[in-house]
Amino acid sequence: MARKKIALIGAGNIGGTLAHLAALKGLGDIVLFDVVEGVPQGKALDLSQCGPVEGFDAKITGTNDYADIKDADVIIVTAGVARKPGMSRDDLLGINLKVMKAVGEGIKNNAPNAFVICITNPLDAMVWALREFSGLPHNKVVGMAGVLDSARFSHFLAEEFQVSVKEVNSFVLGGHGDTMVPVVEYSTVAGIPIPDLIKMGRSTKERIDAIVQRTRSGGGEIVGLLKTGSAFYAPATSGIAMAEAYLFDQKRLLPCAANLTGQYGVDNLYVGVPVIIGKDGVEQVIEIDLDAEAKANLQVSVDAVKELLEACKGIDSTL
Ligand code: TXD
C-alpha cells in the first residue's frame, strides 16, 4: 500500500511542529509548503536529519509550489499572519482571508480528495472561508480549536484535583476565542462529573469558574509569556490527533469546528461542537443536551462567529 501523504500549508511554528510529530508517529510522507522561499526547504532538511537518530524514514520535502501537494491524503493549514501591533482584527481578517483563497484554490486544483484541517485564526471564519474557496464537501473540511481548548481545560482541572491528566475528560464548545464554552457538566475526573466533585468538597464553584476563565484566555496567557508568537506545541499535537482519527478511522469523538446544518439551532456556520471523525471525515455531529447557561453562552459564541462571517463577506464579494 502506498504511503499516506500529509501536506502542511504554512511552515511556521505550528507547521514545523506538525511535520516533526507526523514523522515521529510515522503517519506518512510529508510536504511542507510555504510562500517564503527557503523556510520549508530548510525545515524539511533539518527534520529529515532527525530520521537517522529517531529511526523514521518518512520522506520530508519543502516546497513553494502547490503542485507538490498533489493527491495529499491529509492537509493541515496554518498559513497566515498573526496580529501585529497597530493591526485591527479586520486588517488581520482581510489578510488571512486572501491567504485562505490562495490555499483553497491550491487544494481544489491539486488535492480535492484530502481531509483538510484548518488551524489559522480567526479559526471559525477561516475554516468556513477555506471550505467555500476549496469547494470540498463540508465533511472533509474541519477546524481545530476545541481539541486544544479542551486540552487546556483538562490540564488546569488535573492540577486543581491533583490527579493525572489521564483521568480528566473535558469538553469545550463554541467558537475559538473569548466566547468559547467550557462545559463543566460534561467534564469529568475518572467519570465523576465536576459538579459532583464540588459537592464532595474537592473544589469550589469559584475555583472552577476561575479555571473556565483561564481556559478561555489560555492562548493569550501564552502569547503574553512568549511575546513574539503564539502557542504551537499543543496546537500541533491537537491537529495531529484529528489527522490520526481520519487516517486510522478511529471514530474519535472530538470537539471540532464543523459545519452545522440545523444542529444546535445553527445553519450553515462552522462552530465548535462534538463530532465523530473517521475515514469519511466528519461522520456525525453529536448534539448534546445543554443547560440554559451553556446554551446562552453558545449563542453568544455563535453570534460572534456570524459577525466575523459578515465581515468576510464584506471583504470578498465572491463569498
Ligand atoms: O487553536 C487554534 N486554532 C490556534 C490557531 C492556536 C494557536 C495558533 N493559531 C493560529 O495558527 C495562529 O493565530 C496563526 O493564524 C496560525 C499559525 O500559527 P503559527 O504559530 O504557526 O504562525 P507562524 O509561525 O507565523 O507561521 C505561519 C506561516 C509562516 O511561515 C508564513 O510564511 C506562512 O504561514 N504563510 C503562508 N503560507 C502559505 N501560503 C500563504 N499565502 C502564506 N502566508 C503566510
XYZ file of C-alpha atoms and ligand atoms in Angstrom:
363
model
C 0.000 0.000 0.000
C 1.327 3.443 -0.902
C 2.325 5.620 1.988
C -0.065 8.319 3.050
C 0.837 11.860 2.120
C 0.491 14.661 4.659
C 0.683 18.226 3.307
C 1.260 21.095 5.706
C 0.370 24.523 4.345
C 2.363 27.039 6.356
C 5.827 26.088 7.584
C 5.926 28.350 10.622
C 5.957 27.350 14.276
C 2.921 25.074 14.136
C 3.735 23.768 10.631
C 7.244 22.704 11.661
C 5.980 21.023 14.833
C 3.254 19.235 12.858
C 5.911 17.879 10.492
C 8.049 16.695 13.393
C 5.134 14.912 15.084
C 3.862 13.372 11.834
C 7.341 11.986 11.140
C 7.822 10.658 14.690
C 4.416 8.985 14.553
C 5.051 7.518 11.105
C 1.881 8.976 9.603
C 3.319 9.084 6.076
C 5.445 11.205 3.783
C 5.335 14.909 4.491
C 5.269 18.005 2.290
C 5.849 21.380 3.917
C 4.542 24.286 1.835
C 5.123 27.993 2.456
C 5.236 31.181 0.392
C 8.571 32.142 1.922
C 11.399 30.663 -0.121
C 13.921 28.554 1.765
C 11.987 28.129 5.022
C 10.016 24.979 4.114
C 13.070 23.558 2.334
C 15.322 24.302 5.316
C 12.890 22.874 7.857
C 12.345 19.779 5.697
C 16.083 19.174 5.503
C 16.552 19.687 9.241
C 13.629 17.363 10.036
C 14.864 14.730 7.563
C 18.112 14.662 9.503
C 16.186 13.568 12.621
C 15.390 10.344 10.749
C 18.700 8.550 11.302
C 18.548 9.325 15.043
C 14.857 8.612 15.586
C 14.691 5.750 13.099
C 11.956 7.180 10.904
C 12.212 7.116 7.128
C 9.403 9.461 6.110
C 10.226 11.471 3.026
C 10.034 15.129 4.084
C 10.119 17.804 1.396
C 9.802 21.563 1.453
C 8.223 23.496 -1.392
C 6.797 26.796 -2.655
C 4.802 25.050 -5.396
C 1.249 23.803 -4.858
C 1.826 21.068 -7.470
C 3.851 19.240 -4.790
C 0.806 18.710 -2.554
C -0.793 16.642 -5.336
C -3.091 13.903 -4.058
C -2.322 14.556 -0.398
C -4.477 12.468 1.954
C -4.452 14.988 4.793
C -3.786 18.729 4.618
C -3.272 20.845 7.705
C -3.445 24.598 7.157
C -1.605 27.037 9.421
C -0.759 29.595 6.717
C -1.346 33.215 7.556
C -0.091 36.066 9.615
C -0.551 36.785 13.275
C -1.889 40.094 14.521
C 0.850 42.669 14.944
C 0.731 45.872 16.999
C -1.381 48.507 15.246
C -3.291 45.959 13.187
C -7.029 45.745 13.715
C -8.942 42.478 13.764
C -10.412 43.418 10.382
C -6.937 44.026 8.933
C -5.953 40.542 10.052
C -9.205 39.135 8.707
C -8.570 40.702 5.296
C -5.016 39.361 5.035
C -5.793 35.831 6.188
C -8.916 35.696 4.017
C -6.692 36.277 0.978
C -4.378 33.533 2.223
C -7.357 31.145 2.540
C -8.361 31.978 -1.020
C -4.926 31.005 -2.347
C -4.795 27.887 -0.153
C -8.360 26.871 -1.075
C -7.548 27.117 -4.772
C -4.295 25.200 -4.300
C -6.222 22.412 -2.595
C -9.049 22.397 -5.137
C -6.604 22.079 -8.045
C -4.232 19.547 -6.527
C -5.774 17.505 -3.732
C -9.577 17.628 -3.888
C -9.936 14.295 -2.045
C -7.955 15.340 1.022
C -9.215 15.679 4.579
C -8.448 19.304 5.429
C -7.842 20.587 8.945
C -7.708 24.372 9.307
C -5.846 25.928 12.228
C -5.373 29.534 11.004
C -7.067 32.277 13.053
C -9.671 33.652 13.365
C -10.453 29.955 13.238
C -14.223 29.707 12.835
C -14.298 32.231 9.997
C -11.165 30.925 8.270
C -12.345 27.305 8.179
C -15.663 28.429 6.706
C -13.908 30.558 4.067
C -11.418 27.790 3.255
C -14.338 25.397 2.638
C -16.011 27.966 0.383
C -12.835 28.649 -1.626
C -11.828 24.973 -1.930
C -15.308 23.726 -2.811
C -14.621 20.471 -0.933
C -17.527 18.700 0.777
C -18.256 20.043 4.261
C -17.426 16.718 5.925
C -13.862 16.942 4.576
C -13.054 20.407 5.935
C -12.851 20.905 9.685
C -11.337 23.394 12.100
C -9.031 22.697 15.034
C -9.690 24.602 18.227
C -11.817 22.501 20.581
C -9.214 19.750 20.987
C -6.684 22.374 22.081
C -9.104 24.303 24.281
C -10.241 21.054 25.939
C -6.620 20.015 26.470
C -6.004 23.320 28.233
C -9.137 22.877 30.350
C -8.126 19.293 31.212
C -4.610 20.374 32.174
C -5.928 23.012 34.582
C -8.512 20.585 36.019
C -5.841 17.930 36.615
C -3.790 20.498 38.520
C -6.818 21.551 40.561
C -7.773 17.990 41.547
C -4.151 16.847 41.800
C -4.709 13.846 39.569
C -3.105 12.602 36.378
C -4.372 14.333 33.236
C -5.142 10.808 32.017
C -8.144 10.742 34.377
C -9.584 14.014 33.094
C -12.044 14.305 30.252
C -13.306 17.752 29.403
C -15.320 19.491 26.776
C -15.103 22.957 25.250
C -17.699 24.054 22.720
C -18.389 27.179 20.681
C -16.131 29.493 18.743
C -12.399 29.708 19.368
C -11.900 32.893 21.336
C -13.160 34.687 24.383
C -16.644 33.318 23.788
C -15.734 29.632 23.901
C -17.861 27.489 26.195
C -16.074 25.078 28.546
C -18.882 22.708 29.578
C -18.398 21.903 33.252
C -21.336 19.436 33.443
C -19.768 17.143 30.843
C -16.252 17.337 32.229
C -15.162 14.503 34.491
C -12.364 13.078 36.590
C -12.363 9.278 36.159
C -16.022 9.505 35.173
C -17.063 11.723 38.128
C -18.680 14.956 36.855
C -17.087 18.204 38.095
C -20.326 19.387 39.814
C -20.259 16.157 41.891
C -16.633 16.757 42.801
C -17.610 20.243 44.008
C -20.377 18.676 46.148
C -17.780 16.252 47.519
C -15.756 19.265 48.686
C -12.869 18.609 46.267
C -13.128 22.124 44.796
C -15.477 25.096 44.778
C -17.644 26.719 42.136
C -15.477 29.845 42.379
C -12.283 27.894 41.711
C -13.824 26.073 38.743
C -15.167 29.389 37.385
C -11.627 30.756 37.545
C -10.352 27.698 35.630
C -13.056 28.208 32.997
C -11.899 31.812 32.627
C -8.235 30.807 32.444
C -9.125 28.279 29.721
C -10.926 30.977 27.730
C -7.859 33.176 27.784
C -5.429 30.251 27.527
C -3.998 31.375 24.195
C -3.488 34.950 25.411
C -1.679 33.760 28.543
C 0.924 32.029 26.366
C 1.232 34.971 23.946
C 1.845 37.186 26.979
C 4.718 34.964 28.079
C 6.281 34.275 24.674
C 5.864 37.882 23.474
C 6.971 37.021 19.916
C 4.361 34.492 18.863
C 1.584 32.191 19.987
C 1.363 28.643 21.308
C 2.477 25.949 18.928
C 3.274 22.641 20.640
C -0.228 21.886 21.937
C -1.953 23.284 18.816
C 0.179 20.983 16.648
C -0.476 17.938 18.857
C -4.194 18.669 18.655
C -4.138 18.902 14.858
C -2.255 15.601 14.636
C -4.857 13.873 16.866
C -7.539 14.884 14.355
C -5.431 13.695 11.408
C -4.891 10.323 13.097
C -8.627 9.950 13.764
C -9.200 10.277 9.996
C -6.227 8.236 8.758
C -6.906 5.305 11.092
C -10.719 5.533 11.000
C -10.715 5.842 14.784
C -14.264 7.232 15.144
C -12.978 9.557 17.843
C -15.481 11.948 19.381
C -13.649 15.274 19.386
C -14.734 18.883 19.737
C -14.026 20.470 16.339
C -15.257 23.415 14.294
C -17.696 21.669 11.957
C -20.352 22.888 9.573
C -23.770 22.811 11.206
C -26.949 22.137 9.270
C -29.571 22.852 11.906
C -27.910 21.174 14.910
C -27.893 23.388 18.000
C -30.314 25.625 16.067
C -27.496 26.786 13.764
C -27.399 26.564 9.987
C -24.502 26.886 7.539
C -21.962 28.017 10.088
C -18.769 26.448 11.412
C -18.880 26.236 15.199
C -17.056 24.079 17.748
C -19.200 21.039 18.550
C -18.546 17.375 19.351
C -18.120 15.366 16.147
C -17.120 11.830 15.231
C -14.078 11.689 12.967
C -13.354 8.580 10.939
C -12.463 7.586 7.379
C -15.228 9.797 5.921
C -14.007 12.873 7.763
C -16.673 14.442 9.959
C -19.066 11.484 10.082
C -21.533 12.813 12.652
C -22.275 15.927 14.653
C -23.288 14.997 18.190
C -25.960 17.176 19.724
C -25.613 17.124 23.498
C -28.174 18.464 25.897
C -27.003 21.791 27.310
C -28.316 23.607 30.354
C -29.710 27.134 29.987
C -26.411 28.819 30.878
C -24.344 26.764 28.410
C -26.998 27.328 25.716
C -26.905 31.090 26.258
C -23.097 31.061 26.175
C -23.105 29.014 22.971
C -25.477 31.554 21.408
C -23.069 34.403 22.256
C -20.318 32.396 20.620
C -22.428 31.670 17.518
C -23.280 35.375 17.205
C -19.591 36.277 17.357
C -18.824 33.778 14.554
C -21.730 35.168 12.470
C -20.358 38.677 12.838
C -16.959 37.512 11.548
C -18.553 35.827 8.517
C -20.415 39.010 7.661
C -17.108 40.888 7.824
C -15.549 38.259 5.484
C -18.408 38.683 3.011
C -17.865 42.444 3.137
C -14.191 41.983 2.236
C -14.554 39.332 -0.508
C -17.640 39.636 -2.707
C -17.287 36.080 -4.045
C -18.227 34.694 -0.637
O -6.460 26.730 18.148
C -6.099 27.270 17.137
N -6.817 27.151 16.035
C -4.867 28.067 17.115
C -4.634 28.927 15.987
C -3.904 28.002 18.154
C -2.711 28.653 18.021
C -2.362 29.467 16.866
N -3.404 29.594 15.918
C -3.166 30.227 14.632
O -2.429 29.341 13.803
C -2.323 31.488 14.622
O -3.086 32.599 15.016
C -1.936 31.555 13.168
O -3.013 32.082 12.383
C -1.764 30.087 12.774
C -0.335 29.640 12.599
O 0.401 29.851 13.770
P 2.000 29.744 13.782
O 2.445 29.963 15.160
O 2.456 28.518 13.059
O 2.351 31.026 12.896
P 3.683 31.356 12.089
O 4.866 30.743 12.763
O 3.646 32.815 11.837
O 3.501 30.574 10.694
C 2.625 30.968 9.698
C 3.275 30.620 8.390
C 4.542 31.451 8.081
O 5.640 30.577 7.830
C 4.175 32.244 6.828
O 5.259 32.437 5.932
C 3.129 31.327 6.206
O 2.356 30.873 7.307
N 2.270 31.973 5.214
C 1.799 31.292 4.147
N 1.957 30.017 3.783
C 1.351 29.633 2.643
N 0.603 30.455 1.876
C 0.420 31.751 2.221
N -0.320 32.564 1.465
C 1.039 32.215 3.415
N 1.071 33.414 4.047
C 1.832 33.246 5.153
